[in-house]
Backbone as XML, in Angstrom:
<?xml version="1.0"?>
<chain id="A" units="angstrom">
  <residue number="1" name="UNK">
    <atom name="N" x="-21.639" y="108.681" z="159.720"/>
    <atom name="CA" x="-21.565" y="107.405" z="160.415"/>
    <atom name="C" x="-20.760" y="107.562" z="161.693"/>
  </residue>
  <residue number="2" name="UNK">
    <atom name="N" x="-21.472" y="106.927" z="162.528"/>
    <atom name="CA" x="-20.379" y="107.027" z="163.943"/>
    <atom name="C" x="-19.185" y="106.120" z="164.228"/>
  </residue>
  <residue number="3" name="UNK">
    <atom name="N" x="-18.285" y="106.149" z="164.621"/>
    <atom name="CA" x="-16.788" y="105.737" z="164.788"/>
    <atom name="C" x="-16.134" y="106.146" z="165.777"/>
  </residue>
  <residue number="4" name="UNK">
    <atom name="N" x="-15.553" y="104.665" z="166.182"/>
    <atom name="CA" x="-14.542" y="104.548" z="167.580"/>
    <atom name="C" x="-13.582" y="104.606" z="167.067"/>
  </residue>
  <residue number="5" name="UNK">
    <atom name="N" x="-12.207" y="105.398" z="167.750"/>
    <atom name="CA" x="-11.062" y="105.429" z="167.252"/>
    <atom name="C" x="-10.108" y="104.527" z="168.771"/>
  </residue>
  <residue number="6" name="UNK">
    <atom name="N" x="-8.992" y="103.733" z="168.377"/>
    <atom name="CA" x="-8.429" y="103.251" z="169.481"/>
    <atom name="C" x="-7.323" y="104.736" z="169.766"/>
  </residue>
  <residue number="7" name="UNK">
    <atom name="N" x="-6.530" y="103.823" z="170.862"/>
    <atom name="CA" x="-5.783" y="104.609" z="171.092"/>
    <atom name="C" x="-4.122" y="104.495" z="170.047"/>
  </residue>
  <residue number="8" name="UNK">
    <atom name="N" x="-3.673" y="105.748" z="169.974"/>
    <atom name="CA" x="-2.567" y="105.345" z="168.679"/>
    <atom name="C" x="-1.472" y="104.692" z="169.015"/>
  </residue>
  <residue number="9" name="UNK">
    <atom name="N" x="-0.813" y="103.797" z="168.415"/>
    <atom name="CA" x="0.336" y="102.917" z="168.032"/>
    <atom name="C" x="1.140" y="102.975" z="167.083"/>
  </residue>
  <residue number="10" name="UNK">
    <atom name="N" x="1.858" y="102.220" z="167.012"/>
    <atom name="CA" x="3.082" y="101.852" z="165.676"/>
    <atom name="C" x="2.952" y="101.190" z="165.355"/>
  </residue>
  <residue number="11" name="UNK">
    <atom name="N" x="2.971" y="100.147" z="163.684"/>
    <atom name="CA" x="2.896" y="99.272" z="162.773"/>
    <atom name="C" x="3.793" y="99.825" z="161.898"/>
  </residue>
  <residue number="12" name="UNK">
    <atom name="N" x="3.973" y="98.347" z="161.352"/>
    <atom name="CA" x="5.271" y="98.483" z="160.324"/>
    <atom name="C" x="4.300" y="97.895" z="158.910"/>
  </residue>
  <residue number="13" name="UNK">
    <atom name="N" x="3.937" y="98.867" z="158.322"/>
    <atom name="CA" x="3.196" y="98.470" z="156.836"/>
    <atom name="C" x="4.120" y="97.567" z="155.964"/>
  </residue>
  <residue number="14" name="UNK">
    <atom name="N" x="3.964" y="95.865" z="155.888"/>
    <atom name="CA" x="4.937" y="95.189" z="155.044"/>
    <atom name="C" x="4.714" y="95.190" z="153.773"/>
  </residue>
  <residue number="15" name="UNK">
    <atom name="N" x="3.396" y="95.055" z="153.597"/>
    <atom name="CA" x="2.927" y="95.064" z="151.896"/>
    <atom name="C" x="2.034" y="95.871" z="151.579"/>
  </residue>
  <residue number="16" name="UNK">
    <atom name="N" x="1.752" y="96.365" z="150.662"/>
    <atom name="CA" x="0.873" y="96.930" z="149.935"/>
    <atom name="C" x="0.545" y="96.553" z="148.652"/>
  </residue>
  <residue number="17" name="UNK">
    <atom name="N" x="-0.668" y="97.085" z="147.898"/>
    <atom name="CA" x="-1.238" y="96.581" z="147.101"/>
    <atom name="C" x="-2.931" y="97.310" z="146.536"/>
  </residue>
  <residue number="18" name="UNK">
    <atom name="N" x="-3.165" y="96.460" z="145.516"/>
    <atom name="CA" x="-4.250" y="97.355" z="145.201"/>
    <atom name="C" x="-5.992" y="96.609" z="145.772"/>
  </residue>
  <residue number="19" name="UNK">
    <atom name="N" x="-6.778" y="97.865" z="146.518"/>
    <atom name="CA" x="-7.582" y="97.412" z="147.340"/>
    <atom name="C" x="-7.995" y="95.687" z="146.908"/>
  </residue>
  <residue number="20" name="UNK">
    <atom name="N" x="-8.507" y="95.307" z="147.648"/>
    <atom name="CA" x="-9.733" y="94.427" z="148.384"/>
    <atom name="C" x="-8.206" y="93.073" z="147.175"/>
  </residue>
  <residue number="21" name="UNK">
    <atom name="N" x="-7.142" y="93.011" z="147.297"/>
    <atom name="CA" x="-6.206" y="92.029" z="146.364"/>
    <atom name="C" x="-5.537" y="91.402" z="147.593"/>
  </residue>
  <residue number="22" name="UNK">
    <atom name="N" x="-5.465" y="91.858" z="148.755"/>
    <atom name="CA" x="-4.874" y="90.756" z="150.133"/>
    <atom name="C" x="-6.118" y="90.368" z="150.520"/>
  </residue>
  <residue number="23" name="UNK">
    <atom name="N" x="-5.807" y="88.961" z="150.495"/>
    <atom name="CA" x="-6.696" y="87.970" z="151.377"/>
    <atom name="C" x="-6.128" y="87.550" z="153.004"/>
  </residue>
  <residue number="24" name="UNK">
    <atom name="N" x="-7.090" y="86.803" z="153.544"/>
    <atom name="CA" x="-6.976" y="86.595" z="154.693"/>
    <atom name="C" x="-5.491" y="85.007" z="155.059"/>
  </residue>
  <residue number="25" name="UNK">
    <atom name="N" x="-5.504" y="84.931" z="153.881"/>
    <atom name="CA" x="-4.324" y="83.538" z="153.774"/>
    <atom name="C" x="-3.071" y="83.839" z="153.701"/>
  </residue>
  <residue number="26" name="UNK">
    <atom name="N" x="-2.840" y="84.958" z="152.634"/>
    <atom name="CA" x="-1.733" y="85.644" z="152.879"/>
    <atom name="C" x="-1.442" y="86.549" z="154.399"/>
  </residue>
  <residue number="27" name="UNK">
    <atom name="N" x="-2.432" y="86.870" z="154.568"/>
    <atom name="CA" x="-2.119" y="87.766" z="156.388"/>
    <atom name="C" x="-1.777" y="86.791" z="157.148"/>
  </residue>
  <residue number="28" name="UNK">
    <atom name="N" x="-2.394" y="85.029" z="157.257"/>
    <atom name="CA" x="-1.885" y="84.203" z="157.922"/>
    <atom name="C" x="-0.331" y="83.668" z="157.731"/>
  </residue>
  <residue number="29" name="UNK">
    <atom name="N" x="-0.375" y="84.012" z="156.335"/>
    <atom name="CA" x="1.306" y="83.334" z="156.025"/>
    <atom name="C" x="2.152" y="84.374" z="156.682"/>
  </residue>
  <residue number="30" name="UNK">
    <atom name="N" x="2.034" y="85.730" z="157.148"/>
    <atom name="CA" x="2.998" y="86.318" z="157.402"/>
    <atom name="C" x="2.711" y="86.594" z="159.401"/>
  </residue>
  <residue number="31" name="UNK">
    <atom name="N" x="1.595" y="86.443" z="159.565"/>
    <atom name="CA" x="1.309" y="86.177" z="160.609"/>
    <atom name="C" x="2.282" y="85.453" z="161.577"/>
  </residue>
  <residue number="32" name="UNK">
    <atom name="N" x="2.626" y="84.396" z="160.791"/>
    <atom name="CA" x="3.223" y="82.971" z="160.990"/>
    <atom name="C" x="4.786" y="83.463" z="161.598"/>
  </residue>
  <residue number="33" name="UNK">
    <atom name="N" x="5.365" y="85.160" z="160.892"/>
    <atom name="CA" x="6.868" y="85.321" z="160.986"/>
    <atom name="C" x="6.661" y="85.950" z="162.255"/>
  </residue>
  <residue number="34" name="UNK">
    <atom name="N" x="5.575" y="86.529" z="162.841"/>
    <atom name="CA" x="5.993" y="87.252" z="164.239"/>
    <atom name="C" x="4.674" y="86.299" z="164.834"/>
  </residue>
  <residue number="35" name="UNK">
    <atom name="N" x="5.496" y="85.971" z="165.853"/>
    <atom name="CA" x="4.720" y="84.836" z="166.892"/>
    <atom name="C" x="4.073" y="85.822" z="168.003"/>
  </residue>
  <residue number="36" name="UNK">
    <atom name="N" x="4.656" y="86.941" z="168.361"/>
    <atom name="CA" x="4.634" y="87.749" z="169.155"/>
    <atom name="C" x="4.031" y="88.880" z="169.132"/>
  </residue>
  <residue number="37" name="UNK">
    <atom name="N" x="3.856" y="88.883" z="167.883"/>
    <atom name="CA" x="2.562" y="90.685" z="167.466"/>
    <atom name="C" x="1.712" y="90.361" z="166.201"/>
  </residue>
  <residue number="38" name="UNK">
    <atom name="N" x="0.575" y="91.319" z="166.827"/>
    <atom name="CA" x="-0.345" y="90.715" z="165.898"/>
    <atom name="C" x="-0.422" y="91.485" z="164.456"/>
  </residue>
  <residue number="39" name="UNK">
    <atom name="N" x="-0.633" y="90.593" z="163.193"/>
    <atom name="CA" x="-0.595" y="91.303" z="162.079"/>
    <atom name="C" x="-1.486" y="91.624" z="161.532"/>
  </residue>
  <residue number="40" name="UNK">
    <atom name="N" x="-1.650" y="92.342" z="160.785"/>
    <atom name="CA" x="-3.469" y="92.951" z="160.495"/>
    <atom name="C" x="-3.441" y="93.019" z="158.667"/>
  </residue>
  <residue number="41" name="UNK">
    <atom name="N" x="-4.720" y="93.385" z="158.503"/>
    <atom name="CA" x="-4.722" y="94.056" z="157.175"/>
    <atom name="C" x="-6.381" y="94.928" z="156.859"/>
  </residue>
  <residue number="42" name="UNK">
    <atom name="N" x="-6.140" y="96.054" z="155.484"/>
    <atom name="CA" x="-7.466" y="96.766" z="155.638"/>
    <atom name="C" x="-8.210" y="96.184" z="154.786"/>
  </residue>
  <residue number="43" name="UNK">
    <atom name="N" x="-9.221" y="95.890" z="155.067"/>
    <atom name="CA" x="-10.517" y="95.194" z="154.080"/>
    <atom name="C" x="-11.887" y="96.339" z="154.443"/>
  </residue>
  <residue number="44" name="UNK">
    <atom name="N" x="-11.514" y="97.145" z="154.739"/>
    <atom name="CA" x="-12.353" y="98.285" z="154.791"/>
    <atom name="C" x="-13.355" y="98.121" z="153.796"/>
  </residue>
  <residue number="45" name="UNK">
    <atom name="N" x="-13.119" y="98.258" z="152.263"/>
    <atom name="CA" x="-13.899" y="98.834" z="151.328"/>
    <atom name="C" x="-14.169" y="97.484" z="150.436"/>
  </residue>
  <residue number="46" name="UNK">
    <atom name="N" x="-13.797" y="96.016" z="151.477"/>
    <atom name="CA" x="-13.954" y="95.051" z="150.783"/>
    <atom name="C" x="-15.303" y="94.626" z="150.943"/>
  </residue>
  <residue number="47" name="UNK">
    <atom name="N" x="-15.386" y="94.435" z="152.576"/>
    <atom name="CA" x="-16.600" y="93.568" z="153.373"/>
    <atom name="C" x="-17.994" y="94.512" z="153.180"/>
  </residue>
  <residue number="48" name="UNK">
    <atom name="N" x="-18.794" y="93.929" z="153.457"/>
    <atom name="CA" x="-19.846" y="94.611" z="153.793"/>
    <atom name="C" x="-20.685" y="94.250" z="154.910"/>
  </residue>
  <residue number="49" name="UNK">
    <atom name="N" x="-19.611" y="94.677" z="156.193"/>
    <atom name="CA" x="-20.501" y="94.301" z="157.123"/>
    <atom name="C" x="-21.089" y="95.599" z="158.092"/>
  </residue>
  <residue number="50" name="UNK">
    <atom name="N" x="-22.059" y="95.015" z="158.968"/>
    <atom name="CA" x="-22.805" y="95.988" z="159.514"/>
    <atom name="C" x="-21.775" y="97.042" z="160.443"/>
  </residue>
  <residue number="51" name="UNK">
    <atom name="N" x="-20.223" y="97.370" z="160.810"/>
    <atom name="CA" x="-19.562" y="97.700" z="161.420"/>
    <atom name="C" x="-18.231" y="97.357" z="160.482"/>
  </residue>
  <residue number="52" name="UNK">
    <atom name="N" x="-17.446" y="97.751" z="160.297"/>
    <atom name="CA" x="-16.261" y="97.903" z="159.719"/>
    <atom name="C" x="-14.991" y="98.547" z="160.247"/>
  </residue>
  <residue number="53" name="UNK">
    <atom name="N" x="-13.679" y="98.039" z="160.371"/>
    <atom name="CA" x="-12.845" y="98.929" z="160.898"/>
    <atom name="C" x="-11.466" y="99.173" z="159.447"/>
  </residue>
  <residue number="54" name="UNK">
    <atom name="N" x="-10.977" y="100.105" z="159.770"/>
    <atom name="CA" x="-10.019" y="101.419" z="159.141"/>
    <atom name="C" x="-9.139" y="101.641" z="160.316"/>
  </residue>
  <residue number="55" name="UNK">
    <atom name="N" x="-8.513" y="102.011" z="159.464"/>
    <atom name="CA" x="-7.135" y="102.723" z="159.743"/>
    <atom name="C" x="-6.884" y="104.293" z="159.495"/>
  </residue>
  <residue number="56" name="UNK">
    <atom name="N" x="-6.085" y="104.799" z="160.848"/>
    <atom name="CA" x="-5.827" y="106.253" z="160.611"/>
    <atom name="C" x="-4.324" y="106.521" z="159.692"/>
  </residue>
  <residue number="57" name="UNK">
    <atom name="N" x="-3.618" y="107.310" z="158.954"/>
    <atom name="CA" x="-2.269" y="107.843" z="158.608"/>
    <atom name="C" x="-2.365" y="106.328" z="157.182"/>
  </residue>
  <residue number="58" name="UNK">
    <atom name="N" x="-3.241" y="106.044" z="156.561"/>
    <atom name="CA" x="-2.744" y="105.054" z="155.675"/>
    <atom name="C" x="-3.162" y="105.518" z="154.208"/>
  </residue>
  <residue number="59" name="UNK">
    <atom name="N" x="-3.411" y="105.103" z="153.347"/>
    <atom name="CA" x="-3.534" y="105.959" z="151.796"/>
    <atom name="C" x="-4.994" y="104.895" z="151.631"/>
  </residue>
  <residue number="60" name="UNK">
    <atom name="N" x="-6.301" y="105.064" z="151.261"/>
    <atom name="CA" x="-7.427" y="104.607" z="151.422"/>
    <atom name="C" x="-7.876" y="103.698" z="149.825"/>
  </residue>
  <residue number="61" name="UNK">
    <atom name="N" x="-6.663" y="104.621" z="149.260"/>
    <atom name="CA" x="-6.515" y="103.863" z="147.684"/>
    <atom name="C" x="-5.558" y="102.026" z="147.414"/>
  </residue>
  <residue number="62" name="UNK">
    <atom name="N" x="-5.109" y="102.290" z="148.568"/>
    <atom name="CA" x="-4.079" y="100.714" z="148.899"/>
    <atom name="C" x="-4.914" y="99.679" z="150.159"/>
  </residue>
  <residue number="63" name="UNK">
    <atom name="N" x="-4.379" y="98.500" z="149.838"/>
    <atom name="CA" x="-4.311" y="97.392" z="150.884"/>
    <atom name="C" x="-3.394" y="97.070" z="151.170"/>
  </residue>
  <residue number="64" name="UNK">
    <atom name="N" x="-3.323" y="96.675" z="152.669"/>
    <atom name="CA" x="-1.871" y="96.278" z="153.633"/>
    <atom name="C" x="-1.910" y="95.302" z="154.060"/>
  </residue>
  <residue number="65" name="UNK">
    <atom name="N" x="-0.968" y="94.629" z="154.549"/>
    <atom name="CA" x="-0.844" y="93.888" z="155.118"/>
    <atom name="C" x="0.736" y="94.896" z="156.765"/>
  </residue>
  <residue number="66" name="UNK">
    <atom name="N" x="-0.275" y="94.833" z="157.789"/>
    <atom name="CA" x="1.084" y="95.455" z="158.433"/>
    <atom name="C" x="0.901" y="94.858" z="159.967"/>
  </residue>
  <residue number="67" name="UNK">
    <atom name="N" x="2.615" y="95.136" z="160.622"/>
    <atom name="CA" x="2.333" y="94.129" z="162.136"/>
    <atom name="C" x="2.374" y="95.124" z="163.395"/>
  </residue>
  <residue number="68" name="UNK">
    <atom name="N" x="1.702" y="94.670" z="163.826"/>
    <atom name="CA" x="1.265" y="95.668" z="165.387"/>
    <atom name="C" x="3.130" y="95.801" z="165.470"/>
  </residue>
  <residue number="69" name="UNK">
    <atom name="N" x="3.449" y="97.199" z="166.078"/>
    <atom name="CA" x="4.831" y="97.419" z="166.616"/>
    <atom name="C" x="5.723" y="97.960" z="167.967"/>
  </residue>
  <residue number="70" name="UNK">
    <atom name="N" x="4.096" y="98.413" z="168.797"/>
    <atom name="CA" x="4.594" y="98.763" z="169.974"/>
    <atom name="C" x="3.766" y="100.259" z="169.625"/>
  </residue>
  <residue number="71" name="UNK">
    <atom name="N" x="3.553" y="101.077" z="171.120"/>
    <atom name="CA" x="3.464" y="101.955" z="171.266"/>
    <atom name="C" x="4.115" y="103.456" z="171.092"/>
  </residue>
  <residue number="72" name="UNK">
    <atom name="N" x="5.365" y="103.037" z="171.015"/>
    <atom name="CA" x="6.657" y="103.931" z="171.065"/>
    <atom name="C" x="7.251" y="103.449" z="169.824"/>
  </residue>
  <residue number="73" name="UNK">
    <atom name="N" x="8.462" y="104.787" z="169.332"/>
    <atom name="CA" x="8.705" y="104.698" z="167.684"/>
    <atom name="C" x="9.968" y="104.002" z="168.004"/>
  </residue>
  <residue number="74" name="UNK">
    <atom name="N" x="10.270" y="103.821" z="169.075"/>
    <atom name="CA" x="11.265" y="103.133" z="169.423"/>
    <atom name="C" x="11.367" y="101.758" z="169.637"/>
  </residue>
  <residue number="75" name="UNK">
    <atom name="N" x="10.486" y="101.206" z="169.904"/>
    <atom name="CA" x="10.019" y="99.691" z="170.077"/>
    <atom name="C" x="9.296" y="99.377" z="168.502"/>
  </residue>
  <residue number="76" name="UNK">
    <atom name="N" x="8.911" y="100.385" z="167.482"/>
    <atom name="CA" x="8.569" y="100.129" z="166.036"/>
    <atom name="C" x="10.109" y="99.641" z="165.085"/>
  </residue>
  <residue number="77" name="UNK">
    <atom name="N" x="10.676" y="101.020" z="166.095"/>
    <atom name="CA" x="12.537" y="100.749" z="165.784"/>
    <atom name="C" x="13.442" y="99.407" z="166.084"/>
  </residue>
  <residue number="78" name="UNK">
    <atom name="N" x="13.318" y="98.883" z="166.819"/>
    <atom name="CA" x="13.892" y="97.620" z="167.135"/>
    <atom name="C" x="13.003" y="96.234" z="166.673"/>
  </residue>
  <residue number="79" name="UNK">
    <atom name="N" x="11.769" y="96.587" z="166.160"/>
    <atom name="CA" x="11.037" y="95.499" z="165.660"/>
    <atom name="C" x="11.540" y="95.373" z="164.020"/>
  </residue>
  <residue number="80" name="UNK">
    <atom name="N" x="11.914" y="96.482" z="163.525"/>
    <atom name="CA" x="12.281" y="96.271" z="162.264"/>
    <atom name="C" x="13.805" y="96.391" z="162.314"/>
  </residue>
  <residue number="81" name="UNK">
    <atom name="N" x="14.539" y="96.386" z="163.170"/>
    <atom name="CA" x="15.959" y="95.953" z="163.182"/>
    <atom name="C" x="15.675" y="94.490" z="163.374"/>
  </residue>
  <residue number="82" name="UNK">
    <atom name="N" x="14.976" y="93.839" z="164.750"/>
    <atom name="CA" x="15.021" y="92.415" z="164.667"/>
    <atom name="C" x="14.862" y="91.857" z="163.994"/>
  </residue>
  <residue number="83" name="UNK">
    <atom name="N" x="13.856" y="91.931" z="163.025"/>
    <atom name="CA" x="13.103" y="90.763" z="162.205"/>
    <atom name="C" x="14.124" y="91.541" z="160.844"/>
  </residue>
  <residue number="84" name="UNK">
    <atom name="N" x="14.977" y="92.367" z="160.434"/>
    <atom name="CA" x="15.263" y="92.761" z="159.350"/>
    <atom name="C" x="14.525" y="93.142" z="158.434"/>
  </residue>
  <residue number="85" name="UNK">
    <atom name="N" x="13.558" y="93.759" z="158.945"/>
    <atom name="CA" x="12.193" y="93.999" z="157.850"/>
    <atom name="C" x="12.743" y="94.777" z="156.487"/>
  </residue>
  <residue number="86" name="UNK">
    <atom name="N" x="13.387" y="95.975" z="156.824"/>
    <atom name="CA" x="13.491" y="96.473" z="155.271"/>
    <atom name="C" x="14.315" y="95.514" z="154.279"/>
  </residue>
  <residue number="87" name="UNK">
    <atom name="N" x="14.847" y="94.180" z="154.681"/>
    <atom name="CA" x="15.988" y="93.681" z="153.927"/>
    <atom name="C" x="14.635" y="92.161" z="153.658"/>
  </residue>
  <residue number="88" name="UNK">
    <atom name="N" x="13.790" y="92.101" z="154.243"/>
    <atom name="CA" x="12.468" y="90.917" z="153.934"/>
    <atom name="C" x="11.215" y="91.496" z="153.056"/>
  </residue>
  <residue number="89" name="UNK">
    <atom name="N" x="10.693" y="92.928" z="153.323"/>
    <atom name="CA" x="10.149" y="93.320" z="152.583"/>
    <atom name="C" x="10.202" y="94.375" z="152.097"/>
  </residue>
  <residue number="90" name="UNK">
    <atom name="N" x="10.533" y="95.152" z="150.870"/>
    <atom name="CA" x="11.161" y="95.876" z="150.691"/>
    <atom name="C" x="9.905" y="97.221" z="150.620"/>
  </residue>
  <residue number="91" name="UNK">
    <atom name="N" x="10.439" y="98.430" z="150.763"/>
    <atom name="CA" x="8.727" y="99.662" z="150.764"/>
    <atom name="C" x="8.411" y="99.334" z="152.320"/>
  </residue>
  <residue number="92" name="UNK">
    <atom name="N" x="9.070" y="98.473" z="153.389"/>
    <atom name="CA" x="8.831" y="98.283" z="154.830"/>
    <atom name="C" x="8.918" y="99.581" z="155.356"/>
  </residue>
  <residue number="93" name="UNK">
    <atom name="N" x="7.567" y="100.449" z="155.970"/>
    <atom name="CA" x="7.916" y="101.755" z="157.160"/>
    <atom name="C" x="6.392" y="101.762" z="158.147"/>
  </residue>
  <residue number="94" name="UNK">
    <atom name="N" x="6.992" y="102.613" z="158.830"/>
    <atom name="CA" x="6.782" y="102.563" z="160.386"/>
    <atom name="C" x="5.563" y="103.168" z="160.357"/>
  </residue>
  <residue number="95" name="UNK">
    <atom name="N" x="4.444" y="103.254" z="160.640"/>
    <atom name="CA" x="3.499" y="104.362" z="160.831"/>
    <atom name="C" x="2.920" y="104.447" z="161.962"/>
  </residue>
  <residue number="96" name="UNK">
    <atom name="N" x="2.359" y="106.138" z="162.066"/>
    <atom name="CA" x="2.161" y="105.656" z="163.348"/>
    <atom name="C" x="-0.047" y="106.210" z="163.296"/>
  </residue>
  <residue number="97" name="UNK">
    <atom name="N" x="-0.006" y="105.344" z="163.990"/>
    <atom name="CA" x="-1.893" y="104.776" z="163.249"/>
    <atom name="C" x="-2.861" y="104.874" z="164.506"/>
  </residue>
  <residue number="98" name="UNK">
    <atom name="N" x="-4.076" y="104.672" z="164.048"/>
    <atom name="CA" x="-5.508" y="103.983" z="165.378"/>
    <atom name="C" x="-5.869" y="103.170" z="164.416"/>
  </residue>
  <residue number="99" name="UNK">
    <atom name="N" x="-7.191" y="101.954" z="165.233"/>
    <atom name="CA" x="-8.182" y="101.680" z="164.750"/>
    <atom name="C" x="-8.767" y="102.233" z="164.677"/>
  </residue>
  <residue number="100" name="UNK">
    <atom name="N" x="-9.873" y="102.421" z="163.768"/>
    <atom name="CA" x="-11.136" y="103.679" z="163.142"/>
    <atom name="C" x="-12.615" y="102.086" z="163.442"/>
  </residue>
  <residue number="101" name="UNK">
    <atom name="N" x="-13.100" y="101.977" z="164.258"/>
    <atom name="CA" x="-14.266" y="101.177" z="164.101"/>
    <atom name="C" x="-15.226" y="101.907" z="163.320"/>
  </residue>
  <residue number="102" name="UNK">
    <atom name="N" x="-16.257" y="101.494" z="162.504"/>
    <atom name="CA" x="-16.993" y="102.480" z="161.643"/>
    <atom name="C" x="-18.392" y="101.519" z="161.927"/>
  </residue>
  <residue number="103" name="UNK">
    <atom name="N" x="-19.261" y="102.549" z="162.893"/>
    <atom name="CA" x="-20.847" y="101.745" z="162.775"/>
    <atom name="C" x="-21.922" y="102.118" z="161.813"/>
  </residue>
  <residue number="104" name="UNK">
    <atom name="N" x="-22.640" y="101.241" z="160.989"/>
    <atom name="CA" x="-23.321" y="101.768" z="159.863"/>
    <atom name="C" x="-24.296" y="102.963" z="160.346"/>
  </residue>
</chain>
């Protein structure tokens, strides 16, 4: 299958869990704590749509919920000092990732 990869970044993986068990309501509830970056999650192996996107550096056996963090591990670094992430969600770390677009 052919696939676009973006260019790589930092995210801070807040939750995990077992596939296709985060919904799109919970990504909004946490959405809600950073006004300022966007939060994502993988439904890769949930949807079945004609194009699908993935994640690079993540474990393909879990679902996330994680928030865009900046380009630099340093701006991933001060996003989880600000918001206190390891002390809000605990298993909180930094990765550093692409989007994987996947065309059928």
């Amino acid at each position: 299958r052919a696939e676009f990869k973006s260019e790589e970044f930092y995210a801070v993986i807040l939750l995990s869990a077992k596939q296709c068990s985060i919904d799109e309501v919970e990504r909004a509830k946490v959405q809600k704590l950073f006004p300022e970056n966007k939060v994502f999650m993988d439904r890769f192996p949930c949807d079945d749509f004609e194009e699908s996107i993935t994640y690079t550096n993540v474990n393909a056996d879990f679902a996330f919920i994680a928030v865009y963090a900046g380009k630099t591990i340093e701006e991933a670094r001060m996003l989880v000092e600000e918001y206190e992430l390891s002390a809000k969600f605990s298993g909180a770390n930094i990765r550093k990732m692409q989007v994987v677009l996947v065309y059928s």
